[in-house]
């Protein structure tokens, strides 16, 4: 194991920032190979591993030593170990606390166990299937919007549309509907405020991460953030109180197992009640915690899914053969006019393979960080990672590891997923766009359903290619987003 030399106070952070700004000065060349991808999106780790090939390298986040993991087996060992090891980096806790309170992502130990066990049933496949109709309705609204744009162009030729923002809107719309059902309008306004809050937090992220008391200073932006957060807490509490007192929701009459409704909020409230009965001491999850879970789902499930959709559109534009094959599959499964139904989604195999390959090349959360190990962790080769060591898993390195994926690892080849994830590479742990182990993404199925529905509807209605104005720039800081948007030329079919 190699430890990079320590620089006082901020450690390697300034160098990392500098390398990122240099690497990302201009867009990435657009080619079907992704060999320039790693030095572009994670230049600091790329440099470390180019200097020390074959070793494990420790760098410095401030004064915290962090092992940068770039191998599938090492990642699996760390992520499979006890959840008490799974502390988020302290800087990112400070940054995200305002957005998610004490929701699942930031929870630890017993608190995490309780929250995860209450929330898990809300994401069971059978329940998610009931949300497919809402997902399709929101996606169709976007399709109609795009049809209007194209019809303004006279239907004669392709019309340029920046689709990344529309995909973000549709993801927000889907979450508002599936989470709040009839309280959708109110929920949506909370989410819009959450988004503005995220923008302010992103702007202040360095100070929030590096300065322990920064979030308490009465700067004008902090005051804005406090006000938005307060309003969001109040409005979400109102939605929850209303649901609890009236227990009225879309399907309540027909589904007495879920008296609070058959949306995500309803399922969580029902599960809380069950938990309360089992514990015989009343529900142990408080209303404030449910408020925090709603904020967490929005934070974790909104941009992530929107970015997956955006990168899928880019890949399908670059690979017209796959676009056409996937469209034919959609026509076969759903017809030329039909809306995708829950039972159709499993049959959309090619669309699923395309989404997996997009997630492999564009892991939306490229870095999974853990503040420190609470106990020693033994890796497969016997190396022991000592208690107290920080960990960051650099997923793009694992997703493009030629030992795992073969010589074509940096190419878009969805066919590698034809026989499922387990056959796509030497070691299935090398595919981890949703993480792995006990803290694997709880919304994975939700995201994939939403993505399949939306992509299927787009393919059914439009053919598309990249506009000459598109500039390819996948960048962070939190999730891999298209920095300059995604400009497509759309044609109605
Ligand atoms: C393409 C879309 C998505 C991607 C790529 C993604 C990725 C991930 C990853 C990598 C993790 C693990 C983070 C870690 O180990 O540090 C995670 C956790 C999580 N995700 Fe997702 N996610 C997506 C969509 C969603 C959706 C739609 C929801 C909810 C509606 C959601 C809710 C969560 C939550 C609550 C956690 C924390 C789980 C825990 O700590 O127990 N995600 N996600």
Coordinates of C-alpha atoms and ligand atoms in Angstrom, one line a residue, residues 88 104-105 112 116 123 296-297 300-301 304-305 308 364-365 368 370 433-435 439 441-443 446-447, ligand 1:
X88 CA -20.3 9.0 5.3
X104 CA -31.7 6.9 5.5
X105 CA -28.6 8.0 3.6
X112 CA -30.2 2.9 10.0
X116 CA -34.2 0.6 6.3
X123 CA -39.9 -0.5 -2.6
X296 CA -33.9 11.9 1.1
X297 CA -35.9 10.1 -1.6
X300 CA -31.3 10.4 -3.9
X301 CA -33.8 9.6 -6.6
X304 CA -29.6 10.3 -10.3
X305 CA -32.4 8.9 -12.5
X308 CA -29.2 8.1 -16.2
X364 CA -24.0 8.3 -11.8
X365 CA -22.4 8.3 -8.3
X368 CA -18.8 6.1 -2.8
X370 CA -16.9 6.1 3.9
X433 CA -23.8 1.5 -10.2
X434 CA -26.2 1.2 -7.2
X435 CA -23.5 0.3 -4.7
X439 CA -26.4 -0.1 1.9
X441 CA -29.6 1.7 -3.3
X442 CA -33.1 1.1 -1.9
X443 CA -34.6 2.8 -5.0
X446 CA -37.8 2.2 -8.9
X447 CA -35.2 4.0 -10.9
Ligands
LIG1 C1 -30.2 5.8 -11.6 C2 -30.7 6.2 -10.4 C3 -29.9 5.9 -9.1 C4 -28.6 5.6 -8.9 C5 -27.5 5.5 -9.9 C6 -28.5 5.4 -7.5 C7 -27.3 5.1 -6.9 C8 -27.1 4.8 -5.5 C9 -25.9 4.3 -4.9 C10 -24.6 4.1 -5.6 C11 -26.2 4.2 -3.6 C12 -25.2 3.7 -2.5 C13 -24.4 4.9 -1.9 C14 -23.3 4.4 -1.0 O1 -23.2 3.2 -0.8 O2 -22.7 5.3 -0.5 C15 -27.5 4.6 -3.3 C16 -28.2 4.7 -2.1 C17 -29.5 5.1 -1.9 N1 -30.4 5.4 -2.9 FE1 -30.1 5.4 -4.9 N2 -29.7 5.6 -6.9 C18 -30.6 5.9 -7.8 C19 -32.0 6.1 -7.6 C20 -32.6 6.2 -6.4 C21 -34.0 6.4 -6.2 C22 -35.0 6.5 -7.3 C23 -34.2 6.4 -4.8 C24 -35.5 6.6 -4.1 C25 -36.6 7.0 -4.6 C26 -32.9 6.2 -4.2 C27 -32.7 6.2 -2.8 C28 -31.5 5.8 -2.2 C29 -31.4 5.8 -0.8 C30 -32.4 6.2 0.2 C31 -30.1 5.3 -0.6 C32 -29.4 5.1 0.8 C33 -29.5 3.6 1.2 C34 -28.9 3.3 2.5 O3 -28.0 4.0 2.9 O4 -29.4 2.4 3.1 N3 -32.0 6.0 -5.2 N4 -28.1 5.0 -4.5

